[in-house]
Amino acid sequence: MLNLDYRDARPIYEQVKDGLRRLVVTGVIQEGEKLPSVRTMASSLAINPNTIQRAYEALEAEGYLCSVPGKGSFAAPHTGVDQGRKKELLQVFDQTAAELLFLGVDGEALWARIRAMEGGEAQ
Amino acid sequence: MLNLDYRDARPIYEQVKDGLRRLVVTGVIQEGEKLPSVRTMASSLAINPNTIQRAYEALEAEGYLCSVPGKGSFAAPHTGVDQGRKKELLQVFDQTAAELLFLGVDGEALWARIRAMEGGEAQ
Amino acid sequence: MLNLDYRDARPIYEQVKDGLRRLVVTGVIQEGEKLPSVRTMASSLAINPNTIQRAYEALEAEGYLCSVPGKGSFAAPHTGVDQGRKKELLQVFDQTAAELLFLGVDGEALWARIRAMEGGEAQ
Amino acid sequence: MLNLDYRDARPIYEQVKDGLRRLVVTGVIQEGEKLPSVRTMASSLAINPNTIQRAYEALEAEGYLCSVPGKGSFAAPHTGVDQGRKKELLQVFDQTAAELLFLGVDGEALWARIRAMEGGEAQ
DNA sequence: GTGGTCTAGACCACC
DNA sequence: GTGGTCTAGACCACT
C-alpha cells in the first residue's frame, strides 16, 4: 500500500503521513472508509507502531482522518480539512507552476494535466 | 531582498537558495543580471559569507546561476537548467494540484492562476 | 584508501569526491556498503571533517552516495544516478578516444580495454 | 572556428588550447597546415593576443603545433606529440569507460562510437 | 574587489 | 555515535 524509503532524509512517519494523504486525495481511500489499525499497518510495513500512530495523529490534526476510540480511524469528509493547508498548497502550486513556466513548459500542458486529474482522479 | 526565518526548520542556505531561485524564475532578476557579491549579500543579511556561498554554489549546480571568479555571479539563461529538476517539479505540481482538487478547489481556478502568471509573470 | 595530492591544483574535496566515485564505480565499494563516517575519514586523511562532508554531499547530489543522518553514508544502487552526468561522460569519452586514435592508438586496443573492464571490473 | 564561453570557469587560453587541439585531432586542421597568426586569431576572437600566444605555446610544448619564427605556426606531424599525454589520456579513457559501464552503458555501444570515429574521423 | 577553498570549533537532531 | 548546519577567520588566484 505504501512505499517507504529508508535512505530518504524525510522521517518515516512523514513518509507514511504523505503516502496516506495521497491515497485519500486520489480517491484510493474513499470518504468514510476504515483504515488499517495502527498495529496492523505497523506490522505490515515492519515498523514501530509509534511511528504509525504519529502519522495518524498528524493526519487527524490536518483533518484528513478521524479517529474513533475503540473503533479505528476513518477517512474524513473533504469539508473538515484544515483551511490553512489550502493556502499553503496554493502557495506551493504557484511557485511550482511559475518555475515550470520559466523552464519552458507550456501553460496549456499544465492545464491538460489538471483536466486529466479531474476526469480520472488519477495520481 | 530576501526574507530569512531563523525559526524555520529549513537551513538558512536553503532559504537563500529558494528565495533567489524564485527571484530569477519570476523575472525580478533578469537573465544575465549581476547578483550581489557573496560578501555584500552576507553582510546585508547579517549572516556568514560561507552560507551565501553555499547557496550560490547550489544554484550554480542547478543551472540558475553562473559564477565567474573575480567578476561576480550572474543569472544564467533559461536554457541549461538541470532537466532532472523539471521532472521533480512536475511531480510536485501533480500532487499539489490533486490535493487542491480534492479540497474542492475548481480546476478552472487553478488554470486561471497559471494564465495570470503567463501574462504578468507575477509571484 | 585514497591518495591526496596537495600540490595538485584540484581542490581536496574534489580529489576525495572523484576518488570515492571511482571506488564505487569499479566495485571496490559495493552497493549498499557503508562508508567511513565523515569524522573517521577526516582524521584518517588528516584533513578537516567539513572538507569530507562537502565531498560526500556532492556525491549524494550526483546519486552515488546516500547519507542517513545518525546512521552513516552508504553506496547507492546504480540506478538513480543523475542522467546529465551520463551525457557529460559520453562527451569526454568521445573527445578522449578521438585524440587517442589521432595519436596512433589502435581502436581495437581501446575496445580490448573496455572488454577487460566488463570482465574483471578492474581499474 | 572556436567557441569561447566567458562564463566557463576554465581560463580562456585553455579553451583556445583545447579547441585548437580538437581541430587538429579531428582532422579539421590537417598535418602541416598553417594556423592563423596570433594577431589574426586574437582579433577574430576579440581577445588579447597574449592569450592566444599562451595557447599556442602550450600546444607547441605538447607537440601538436610547431612555430617557425617569422613564418607562423603549423600543425605538427602526429609522431611528435608528447608521450606523457598519451598515458594521461589512457587513464582518463579508462576511468570514463568504467563509469559509463557502471551506469549501464553497453560496452558494445562504446565500441560502436570508436568505430564511427575511425571511419569518419568525426568529433 | 571577486569567487573559491580550507580550517577550527561549535551546536543541533536523530539513533 | 552519526550527519548537517553555521560561524569566524584565513589564504589563494584572478580582475
Short mmCIF file of C-alpha atoms (C1' of nucleotides) in Angstrom, two decimals:
data_model
loop_
_atom_site.label_atom_id
_atom_site.label_comp_id
_atom_site.label_asym_id
_atom_site.label_seq_id
_atom_site.Cartn_x
_atom_site.Cartn_y
_atom_site.Cartn_z
CA MET A 1 0.00 0.00 0.00
CA LEU A 2 2.80 2.43 0.85
CA ASN A 3 6.37 2.77 -0.31
CA LEU A 4 8.92 3.58 2.36
CA ASP A 5 12.43 4.69 1.54
CA TYR A 6 14.77 4.29 4.48
CA ARG A 7 17.51 6.11 2.63
CA ASP A 8 15.29 9.15 2.23
CA ALA A 9 16.17 12.03 4.50
CA ARG A 10 12.50 12.52 5.39
CA PRO A 11 11.48 10.78 8.62
CA ILE A 12 9.44 7.61 8.23
CA TYR A 13 6.33 8.96 9.95
CA GLU A 14 6.25 11.77 7.42
CA GLN A 15 6.51 9.37 4.51
CA VAL A 16 3.60 7.40 5.98
CA LYS A 17 1.61 10.60 6.53
CA ASP A 18 2.17 11.88 2.99
CA GLY A 19 1.55 8.47 1.48
CA LEU A 20 -1.77 8.07 3.29
CA ARG A 21 -2.84 11.62 2.46
CA ARG A 22 -2.12 10.91 -1.17
CA LEU A 23 -4.26 7.76 -1.05
CA VAL A 24 -7.13 9.77 0.39
CA VAL A 25 -6.67 12.67 -2.02
CA THR A 26 -6.54 10.47 -5.11
CA GLY A 27 -9.64 8.57 -4.09
CA VAL A 28 -7.95 5.24 -3.46
CA ILE A 29 -9.25 5.53 0.07
CA GLN A 30 -12.84 6.73 -0.10
CA GLU A 31 -14.59 9.08 2.33
CA GLY A 32 -15.62 7.22 5.45
CA GLU A 33 -13.57 4.16 4.61
CA LYS A 34 -11.86 2.45 7.54
CA LEU A 35 -8.07 2.45 7.60
CA PRO A 36 -5.97 -0.44 8.87
CA SER A 37 -5.39 -0.32 12.60
CA VAL A 38 -2.16 1.15 13.89
CA ARG A 39 -0.85 -2.28 14.84
CA THR A 40 -1.90 -3.91 11.56
CA MET A 41 -0.26 -1.29 9.41
CA ALA A 42 2.82 -1.27 11.64
CA SER A 43 3.38 -5.00 11.23
CA SER A 44 2.61 -4.94 7.50
CA LEU A 45 5.20 -2.19 7.00
CA ALA A 46 7.53 -3.78 9.54
CA ILE A 47 7.99 -0.58 11.51
CA ASN A 48 7.26 0.60 15.00
CA PRO A 49 3.56 1.19 15.86
CA ASN A 50 4.52 4.52 17.45
CA THR A 51 5.61 5.74 14.03
CA ILE A 52 2.22 4.88 12.51
CA GLN A 53 0.46 6.42 15.48
CA ARG A 54 2.33 9.66 14.95
CA ALA A 55 1.37 9.74 11.26
CA TYR A 56 -2.31 9.10 12.08
CA GLU A 57 -2.30 11.87 14.69
CA ALA A 58 -0.81 14.33 12.26
CA LEU A 59 -3.37 13.47 9.59
CA GLU A 60 -6.16 13.83 12.12
CA ALA A 61 -4.86 17.29 13.02
CA GLU A 62 -4.92 18.20 9.34
CA GLY A 63 -8.49 16.94 9.10
CA TYR A 64 -7.91 14.10 6.66
CA LEU A 65 -8.51 11.38 9.21
CA CYS A 66 -10.92 10.91 12.02
CA SER A 67 -10.17 8.53 14.87
CA VAL A 68 -12.89 6.94 16.95
CA PRO A 69 -11.52 5.41 20.16
CA GLY A 70 -12.16 1.71 20.22
CA LYS A 71 -13.41 1.59 16.64
CA GLY A 72 -10.49 2.72 14.46
CA SER A 73 -9.54 5.50 12.08
CA PHE A 74 -11.61 6.62 9.10
CA ALA A 75 -11.12 8.89 6.11
CA ALA A 76 -12.82 12.17 6.99
CA PRO A 77 -15.17 14.07 4.68
CA HIS A 78 -13.48 16.65 2.44
CA THR A 79 -15.06 19.56 4.24
CA GLY A 80 -13.23 19.07 7.52
CA VAL A 81 -9.75 19.72 6.20
CA ASP A 82 -7.72 22.49 7.77
CA GLN A 83 -8.10 25.67 5.73
CA GLY A 84 -4.54 26.73 6.50
CA ARG A 85 -3.32 23.83 4.43
CA LYS A 86 -5.23 25.06 1.41
CA LYS A 87 -3.40 28.39 1.47
CA GLU A 88 -0.12 26.55 1.92
CA LEU A 89 -0.90 24.33 -1.07
CA LEU A 90 -1.85 27.27 -3.25
CA GLN A 91 1.48 28.89 -2.48
CA VAL A 92 3.36 25.71 -3.43
CA PHE A 93 1.19 25.46 -6.55
CA ASP A 94 2.01 29.00 -7.63
CA GLN A 95 5.74 28.69 -7.11
CA THR A 96 5.92 25.31 -8.83
CA ALA A 97 3.86 26.46 -11.80
CA ALA A 98 5.91 29.66 -12.11
CA GLU A 99 9.18 27.73 -12.23
CA LEU A 100 7.78 25.24 -14.76
CA LEU A 101 6.68 28.09 -16.99
CA PHE A 102 10.14 29.63 -16.61
CA LEU A 103 11.68 26.33 -17.70
CA GLY A 104 9.68 26.47 -20.89
CA VAL A 105 6.79 24.16 -20.03
CA ASP A 106 3.63 25.33 -21.81
CA GLY A 107 0.83 26.57 -19.57
CA GLU A 108 -1.61 24.58 -21.70
CA ALA A 109 0.32 21.43 -20.87
CA LEU A 110 -0.15 22.08 -17.14
CA TRP A 111 -3.84 22.72 -17.69
CA ALA A 112 -4.09 19.42 -19.54
CA ARG A 113 -2.61 17.65 -16.53
CA ILE A 114 -5.20 19.21 -14.24
CA ARG A 115 -8.06 18.22 -16.56
CA ALA A 116 -6.75 14.65 -16.64
CA MET A 117 -6.97 14.53 -12.83
CA GLU A 118 -10.48 15.95 -12.75
CA GLY A 119 -11.62 13.25 -15.14
CA GLY A 120 -9.88 10.20 -13.77
CA GLU A 121 -8.81 11.39 -10.32
CA ALA A 122 -5.52 9.58 -11.06
CA GLN A 123 -2.20 10.10 -9.25
CA MET B 1 15.59 41.41 -1.00
CA LEU B 2 15.15 38.12 0.88
CA ASN B 3 13.26 37.09 3.98
CA LEU B 4 15.00 34.76 6.39
CA ASP B 5 13.18 32.93 9.14
CA TYR B 6 15.51 31.63 11.82
CA ARG B 7 12.69 29.73 13.49
CA ASP B 8 12.09 27.81 10.28
CA ALA B 9 13.38 24.24 10.28
CA ARG B 10 14.82 24.75 6.80
CA PRO B 11 18.51 25.70 6.87
CA ILE B 12 19.43 29.29 6.08
CA TYR B 13 21.39 28.47 2.94
CA GLU B 14 18.30 26.69 1.57
CA GLN B 15 16.07 29.66 2.31
CA VAL B 16 18.55 31.86 0.47
CA LYS B 17 18.76 29.39 -2.41
CA ASP B 18 14.97 29.08 -2.82
CA GLY B 19 14.47 32.80 -2.42
CA LEU B 20 16.99 33.65 -5.10
CA ARG B 21 15.66 30.97 -7.42
CA ARG B 22 12.22 32.47 -7.06
CA LEU B 23 13.54 35.94 -7.91
CA VAL B 24 15.11 34.54 -11.07
CA VAL B 25 12.08 32.47 -12.04
CA THR B 26 9.64 35.31 -11.57
CA GLY B 27 11.76 37.68 -13.60
CA VAL B 28 12.65 40.02 -10.73
CA ILE B 29 16.25 39.16 -11.53
CA GLN B 30 16.69 39.21 -15.29
CA GLU B 31 18.83 36.90 -17.38
CA GLY B 32 22.48 37.93 -17.23
CA GLU B 33 21.90 40.36 -14.36
CA LYS B 34 24.62 40.57 -11.75
CA LEU B 35 23.78 39.41 -8.26
CA PRO B 36 25.18 40.96 -5.09
CA SER B 37 28.62 39.62 -4.25
CA VAL B 38 28.89 36.86 -1.69
CA ARG B 39 30.28 39.25 0.90
CA THR B 40 27.77 42.02 0.16
CA MET B 41 24.75 39.79 0.47
CA ALA B 42 26.21 38.16 3.57
CA SER B 43 26.59 41.47 5.37
CA SER B 44 23.23 42.76 4.19
CA LEU B 45 21.53 39.62 5.54
CA ALA B 46 23.83 39.62 8.57
CA ILE B 47 24.96 36.04 8.05
CA ASN B 48 28.24 34.35 7.30
CA PRO B 49 29.63 34.63 3.74
CA ASN B 50 30.16 30.87 3.66
CA THR B 51 26.42 30.35 3.99
CA ILE B 52 25.73 32.58 0.99
CA GLN B 53 28.50 30.89 -0.94
CA ARG B 54 26.86 27.56 -0.33
CA ALA B 55 23.53 28.83 -1.67
CA TYR B 56 25.19 30.32 -4.76
CA GLU B 57 27.10 27.09 -5.35
CA ALA B 58 23.91 25.02 -5.19
CA LEU B 59 22.11 27.36 -7.59
CA GLU B 60 25.04 27.13 -9.98
CA ALA B 61 24.79 23.33 -9.88
CA GLU B 62 21.10 23.61 -10.71
CA GLY B 63 21.95 25.88 -13.63
CA TYR B 64 20.21 29.02 -12.40
CA LEU B 65 23.35 30.95 -11.60
CA CYS B 66 26.75 31.26 -13.08
CA SER B 67 29.75 32.43 -11.06
CA VAL B 68 32.86 33.93 -12.59
CA PRO B 69 35.83 34.11 -10.21
CA GLY B 70 36.97 37.64 -9.81
CA LYS B 71 33.95 39.08 -11.59
CA GLY B 72 30.84 38.03 -9.70
CA SER B 73 27.74 35.87 -10.00
CA PHE B 74 25.14 36.27 -12.73
CA ALA B 75 21.68 34.94 -13.52
CA ALA B 76 22.09 32.23 -16.15
CA PRO B 77 19.99 31.98 -19.33
CA HIS B 78 16.84 29.84 -19.05
CA THR B 79 18.38 27.06 -21.09
CA GLY B 80 20.87 24.83 -19.39
CA VAL B 81 18.85 24.28 -16.23
CA ASP B 82 19.13 20.74 -14.94
CA GLN B 83 16.46 18.64 -16.67
CA GLY B 84 16.07 16.39 -13.66
CA ARG B 85 14.60 19.33 -11.80
CA LYS B 86 11.81 19.64 -14.34
CA LYS B 87 10.63 16.08 -13.69
CA GLU B 88 10.84 16.74 -9.97
CA LEU B 89 8.75 19.88 -10.32
CA LEU B 90 6.11 18.13 -12.42
CA GLN B 91 5.71 15.53 -9.69
CA VAL B 92 5.22 18.23 -7.06
CA PHE B 93 2.81 20.00 -9.39
CA ASP B 94 0.70 16.88 -9.87
CA GLN B 95 0.47 16.05 -6.19
CA THR B 96 -0.32 19.62 -5.19
CA ALA B 97 -2.96 20.04 -7.86
CA ALA B 98 -4.54 16.69 -6.98
CA GLU B 99 -4.85 17.67 -3.31
CA LEU B 100 -6.26 21.09 -4.18
CA LEU B 101 -8.89 19.49 -6.41
CA PHE B 102 -9.72 17.09 -3.59
CA LEU B 103 -10.18 20.04 -1.26
CA GLY B 104 -12.80 21.42 -3.59
CA VAL B 105 -10.77 23.99 -5.50
CA ASP B 106 -12.08 24.26 -9.03
CA GLY B 107 -9.70 23.17 -11.80
CA GLU B 108 -10.66 26.30 -13.72
CA ALA B 109 -9.46 28.41 -10.82
CA LEU B 110 -6.02 26.79 -10.97
CA TRP B 111 -5.91 27.31 -14.72
CA ALA B 112 -6.73 30.97 -14.18
CA ARG B 113 -3.76 31.28 -11.82
CA ILE B 114 -1.45 29.81 -14.44
CA ARG B 115 -2.76 32.15 -17.14
CA ALA B 116 -2.20 35.12 -14.83
CA MET B 117 1.48 34.13 -14.46
CA GLU B 118 1.97 33.71 -18.20
CA GLY B 119 0.68 37.22 -18.70
CA GLY B 120 2.32 39.16 -15.91
CA GLU B 121 5.00 36.74 -14.69
CA ALA B 122 3.96 37.70 -11.15
CA GLN B 123 4.61 35.80 -7.91
CA MET C 1 42.08 4.18 0.77
CA LEU C 2 42.54 7.47 -1.08
CA ASN C 3 45.51 9.38 -2.40
CA LEU C 4 45.56 13.11 -1.88
CA ASP C 5 47.95 15.39 -3.69
CA TYR C 6 48.29 18.78 -2.04
CA ARG C 7 50.37 20.10 -4.92
CA ASP C 8 47.55 19.31 -7.31
CA ALA C 9 45.55 22.33 -8.46
CA ARG C 10 42.32 20.41 -7.92
CA PRO C 11 40.74 21.12 -4.53
CA ILE C 12 40.98 18.45 -1.86
CA TYR C 13 37.22 17.87 -1.65
CA GLU C 14 37.18 17.19 -5.38
CA GLN C 15 40.01 14.70 -5.13
CA VAL C 16 38.11 12.94 -2.36
CA LYS C 17 34.89 13.05 -4.39
CA ASP C 18 36.49 11.64 -7.55
CA GLY C 19 38.43 9.04 -5.62
CA LEU C 20 35.35 7.76 -3.84
CA ARG C 21 33.31 7.77 -7.04
CA ARG C 22 35.99 5.66 -8.66
CA LEU C 23 35.89 3.19 -5.77
CA VAL C 24 32.13 2.85 -6.18
CA VAL C 25 32.26 2.63 -9.97
CA THR C 26 34.96 -0.02 -10.00
CA GLY C 27 33.16 -2.14 -7.47
CA VAL C 28 35.72 -1.74 -4.69
CA ILE C 29 32.89 -0.29 -2.66
CA GLN C 30 29.81 -2.44 -3.21
CA GLU C 31 26.21 -1.25 -3.48
CA GLY C 32 24.77 -0.59 -0.06
CA GLU C 33 28.16 -0.78 1.66
CA LYS C 34 28.77 1.62 4.50
CA LEU C 35 31.46 4.26 4.02
CA PRO C 36 33.68 5.57 6.78
CA SER C 37 31.99 8.28 8.80
CA VAL C 38 32.78 11.88 7.98
CA ARG C 39 34.88 12.23 11.11
CA THR C 40 36.68 8.91 10.68
CA MET C 41 37.70 9.57 7.11
CA ALA C 42 38.69 13.13 8.02
CA SER C 43 41.08 12.00 10.72
CA SER C 44 42.46 9.13 8.64
CA LEU C 45 43.23 11.54 5.80
CA ALA C 46 44.32 14.22 8.28
CA ILE C 47 42.01 16.86 6.87
CA ASN C 48 39.05 18.81 8.17
CA PRO C 49 35.70 16.99 8.52
CA ASN C 50 33.98 19.83 6.65
CA THR C 51 36.04 19.02 3.58
CA ILE C 52 34.93 15.37 3.66
CA GLN C 53 31.36 16.42 4.28
CA ARG C 54 31.49 18.56 1.19
CA ALA C 55 32.70 15.64 -0.91
CA TYR C 56 30.01 13.33 0.50
CA GLU C 57 27.35 15.96 -0.14
CA ALA C 58 28.42 16.37 -3.77
CA LEU C 59 28.41 12.61 -4.33
CA GLU C 60 24.94 12.39 -2.83
CA ALA C 61 23.74 15.07 -5.26
CA GLU C 62 25.19 13.01 -8.12
CA GLY C 63 23.35 9.96 -6.82
CA TYR C 64 26.38 7.84 -5.96
CA LEU C 65 26.02 8.10 -2.21
CA CYS C 66 23.20 8.23 0.20
CA SER C 67 23.56 9.71 3.68
CA VAL C 68 21.26 8.86 6.56
CA PRO C 69 21.55 11.25 9.50
CA GLY C 70 22.54 9.38 12.60
CA LYS C 71 23.33 6.18 10.73
CA GLY C 72 26.05 6.94 8.21
CA SER C 73 26.71 7.16 4.47
CA PHE C 74 26.16 4.28 2.07
CA ALA C 75 26.91 3.49 -1.56
CA ALA C 76 23.71 3.97 -3.53
CA PRO C 77 22.31 1.48 -6.07
CA HIS C 78 23.43 2.04 -9.68
CA THR C 79 20.02 3.33 -10.67
CA GLY C 80 19.15 6.86 -9.71
CA VAL C 81 22.44 8.40 -10.79
CA ASP C 82 21.98 11.79 -12.41
CA GLN C 83 21.33 11.26 -16.12
CA GLY C 84 23.01 14.53 -17.01
CA ARG C 85 26.29 13.01 -15.90
CA LYS C 86 25.98 10.24 -18.47
CA LYS C 87 25.83 12.73 -21.35
CA GLU C 88 28.79 14.59 -19.87
CA LEU C 89 30.78 11.37 -19.65
CA LEU C 90 29.96 10.37 -23.21
CA GLN C 91 31.33 13.70 -24.41
CA VAL C 92 34.57 13.19 -22.50
CA PHE C 93 34.74 9.64 -23.83
CA ASP C 94 34.37 10.78 -27.44
CA GLN C 95 37.00 13.51 -27.21
CA THR C 96 39.47 11.29 -25.39
CA ALA C 97 39.01 8.39 -27.80
CA ALA C 98 39.34 10.71 -30.81
CA GLU C 99 42.64 12.10 -29.54
CA LEU C 100 43.99 8.63 -28.75
CA LEU C 101 43.12 7.44 -32.27
CA PHE C 102 44.86 10.53 -33.63
CA LEU C 103 47.95 9.66 -31.61
CA GLY C 104 48.08 6.32 -33.35
CA VAL C 105 46.44 4.11 -30.72
CA ASP C 106 44.55 1.30 -32.42
CA GLY C 107 40.76 1.31 -31.96
CA GLU C 108 40.95 -2.42 -31.27
CA ALA C 109 43.29 -1.72 -28.37
CA LEU C 110 40.73 0.62 -26.80
CA TRP C 111 38.00 -1.98 -27.31
CA ALA C 112 40.20 -4.56 -25.61
CA ARG C 113 40.50 -2.26 -22.58
CA ILE C 114 36.73 -1.93 -22.38
CA ARG C 115 36.25 -5.71 -22.62
CA ALA C 116 38.77 -6.19 -19.83
CA MET C 117 36.72 -3.92 -17.55
CA GLU C 118 33.47 -5.70 -18.36
CA GLY C 119 35.06 -8.96 -17.35
CA GLY C 120 37.01 -8.04 -14.27
CA GLU C 121 35.68 -4.60 -13.37
CA ALA C 122 39.29 -3.58 -12.73
CA GLN C 123 40.83 -0.07 -12.51
CA MET D 1 36.27 28.48 -35.68
CA LEU D 2 36.29 28.31 -31.87
CA ASN D 3 33.61 28.67 -29.26
CA LEU D 4 34.56 30.65 -26.19
CA ASP D 5 32.46 30.64 -23.07
CA TYR D 6 33.27 33.55 -20.80
CA ARG D 7 31.06 32.16 -18.09
CA ASP D 8 33.06 28.94 -18.03
CA ALA D 9 35.38 28.59 -15.06
CA ARG D 10 38.20 27.42 -17.34
CA PRO D 11 40.57 30.20 -18.37
CA ILE D 12 40.23 31.47 -21.92
CA TYR D 13 43.70 30.39 -23.04
CA GLU D 14 42.82 26.83 -22.04
CA GLN D 15 39.59 26.93 -24.00
CA VAL D 16 41.56 28.13 -27.03
CA LYS D 17 44.20 25.44 -26.48
CA ASP D 18 41.65 22.62 -26.14
CA GLY D 19 39.61 23.90 -29.04
CA LEU D 20 42.63 24.04 -31.36
CA ARG D 21 43.84 20.63 -30.23
CA ARG D 22 40.41 19.23 -31.02
CA LEU D 23 40.52 20.74 -34.51
CA VAL D 24 43.89 19.10 -35.12
CA VAL D 25 42.84 15.77 -33.60
CA THR D 26 39.62 15.53 -35.60
CA GLY D 27 41.39 16.34 -38.82
CA VAL D 28 39.75 19.71 -39.41
CA ILE D 29 43.25 21.14 -39.35
CA GLN D 30 45.49 18.85 -41.40
CA GLU D 31 49.12 18.00 -40.71
CA GLY D 32 51.40 20.79 -41.84
CA GLU D 33 48.55 23.23 -42.33
CA LYS D 34 49.24 26.84 -41.37
CA LEU D 35 47.27 28.28 -38.49
CA PRO D 36 46.05 31.87 -38.32
CA SER D 37 48.64 34.23 -36.88
CA VAL D 38 48.41 35.16 -33.22
CA ARG D 39 47.21 38.67 -34.07
CA THR D 40 44.69 37.47 -36.65
CA MET D 41 43.11 34.93 -34.35
CA ALA D 42 43.16 37.39 -31.45
CA SER D 43 41.22 39.99 -33.39
CA SER D 44 38.78 37.45 -34.86
CA LEU D 45 38.01 36.15 -31.36
CA ALA D 46 38.13 39.67 -29.91
CA ILE D 47 40.54 38.73 -27.16
CA ASN D 48 44.04 39.72 -26.14
CA PRO D 49 46.89 38.44 -28.38
CA ASN D 50 48.78 37.37 -25.25
CA THR D 51 46.03 34.86 -24.52
CA ILE D 52 46.39 33.31 -27.98
CA GLN D 53 50.15 33.33 -27.66
CA ARG D 54 49.90 31.41 -24.42
CA ALA D 55 47.65 28.79 -26.01
CA TYR D 56 49.99 28.37 -28.98
CA GLU D 57 52.99 27.98 -26.67
CA ALA D 58 51.22 25.33 -24.64
CA LEU D 59 50.24 23.39 -27.77
CA GLU D 60 53.80 23.61 -29.04
CA ALA D 61 55.04 22.16 -25.73
CA GLU D 62 52.57 19.28 -26.15
CA GLY D 63 53.87 18.72 -29.67
CA TYR D 64 50.65 19.50 -31.53
CA LEU D 65 51.94 22.73 -33.00
CA CYS D 66 55.21 23.86 -34.44
CA SER D 67 56.13 27.54 -34.60
CA VAL D 68 58.59 28.90 -37.12
CA PRO D 69 59.74 32.41 -36.22
CA GLY D 70 58.84 34.81 -38.96
CA LYS D 71 56.72 32.30 -40.84
CA GLY D 72 53.90 31.30 -38.47
CA SER D 73 52.55 28.24 -36.64
CA PHE D 74 51.80 24.91 -38.26
CA ALA D 75 50.08 21.69 -37.26
CA ALA D 76 52.84 19.25 -36.37
CA PRO D 77 53.02 15.63 -37.56
CA HIS D 78 51.31 13.09 -35.27
CA THR D 79 54.58 11.49 -34.25
CA GLY D 80 55.93 14.47 -32.37
CA VAL D 81 53.28 14.53 -29.67
CA ASP D 82 54.38 14.24 -26.08
CA GLN D 83 54.19 10.61 -24.94
CA GLY D 84 53.23 11.65 -21.40
CA ARG D 85 49.96 12.93 -22.75
CA LYS D 86 49.11 9.53 -24.20
CA LYS D 87 49.39 7.90 -20.77
CA GLU D 88 47.31 10.69 -19.31
CA LEU D 89 44.65 10.18 -21.96
CA LEU D 90 44.55 6.44 -21.46
CA GLN D 91 43.93 6.99 -17.76
CA VAL D 92 41.05 9.36 -18.49
CA PHE D 93 39.75 6.87 -21.06
CA ASP D 94 39.77 4.01 -18.57
CA GLN D 95 38.05 5.94 -15.80
CA THR D 96 35.42 7.36 -18.13
CA ALA D 97 34.68 4.00 -19.72
CA ALA D 98 34.49 2.30 -16.32
CA GLU D 99 31.95 4.81 -15.06
CA LEU D 100 29.88 4.55 -18.23
CA LEU D 101 29.79 0.75 -17.90
CA PHE D 102 28.79 1.17 -14.25
CA LEU D 103 25.95 3.42 -15.34
CA GLY D 104 24.63 0.67 -17.55
CA VAL D 105 26.00 1.76 -20.94
CA ASP D 106 26.77 -1.29 -23.06
CA GLY D 107 30.43 -1.86 -23.89
CA GLU D 108 29.40 -2.63 -27.46
CA ALA D 109 27.85 0.83 -27.69
CA LEU D 110 31.18 2.42 -26.73
CA TRP D 111 32.98 0.26 -29.27
CA ALA D 112 30.50 1.39 -31.91
CA ARG D 113 31.36 5.03 -31.12
CA ILE D 114 35.06 4.33 -31.55
CA ARG D 115 34.47 2.56 -34.89
CA ALA D 116 32.43 5.52 -36.07
CA MET D 117 35.39 7.83 -35.39
CA GLU D 118 37.85 5.57 -37.15
CA GLY D 119 35.67 5.64 -40.24
CA GLY D 120 34.69 9.27 -40.42
CA GLU D 121 37.17 10.89 -38.03
CA ALA D 122 34.23 12.98 -36.79
CA GLN D 123 34.05 14.79 -33.45
"C1'" DG E 1 37.48 43.88 -5.33
"C1'" DT E 2 35.68 38.92 -6.73
"C1'" DG E 3 34.72 33.83 -6.13
"C1'" DG E 4 36.78 29.53 -4.18
"C1'" DT E 5 38.89 26.61 -0.78
"C1'" DC E 6 40.21 25.11 3.74
"C1'" DT E 7 40.48 25.01 8.80
"C1'" DA E 8 38.84 25.02 13.57
"C1'" DG E 9 35.39 24.73 16.52
"C1'" DA E 10 30.71 24.96 17.82
"C1'" DC E 11 25.81 23.33 18.09
"C1'" DC E 12 21.71 20.58 16.77
"C1'" DA E 13 18.67 16.45 15.92
"C1'" DC E 14 18.49 11.81 15.42
"C1'" DC E 15 19.66 6.97 16.66
"C1'" DG F 1 27.85 7.71 17.87
"C1'" DT F 2 26.03 9.85 13.13
"C1'" DG F 3 25.18 13.52 9.52
"C1'" DG F 4 24.00 18.53 8.99
"C1'" DT F 5 24.40 23.42 9.67
"C1'" DC F 6 26.62 27.67 10.85
"C1'" DT F 7 30.30 30.83 12.22
"C1'" DA F 8 34.81 33.09 12.14
"C1'" DG F 9 38.79 33.79 10.04
"C1'" DA F 10 42.36 32.71 6.90
"C1'" DC F 11 44.57 32.26 2.26
"C1'" DC F 12 44.70 31.92 -2.84
"C1'" DA F 13 44.18 33.31 -7.79
"C1'" DC F 14 42.15 36.22 -10.82
"C1'" DT F 15 40.27 41.01 -12.49
#
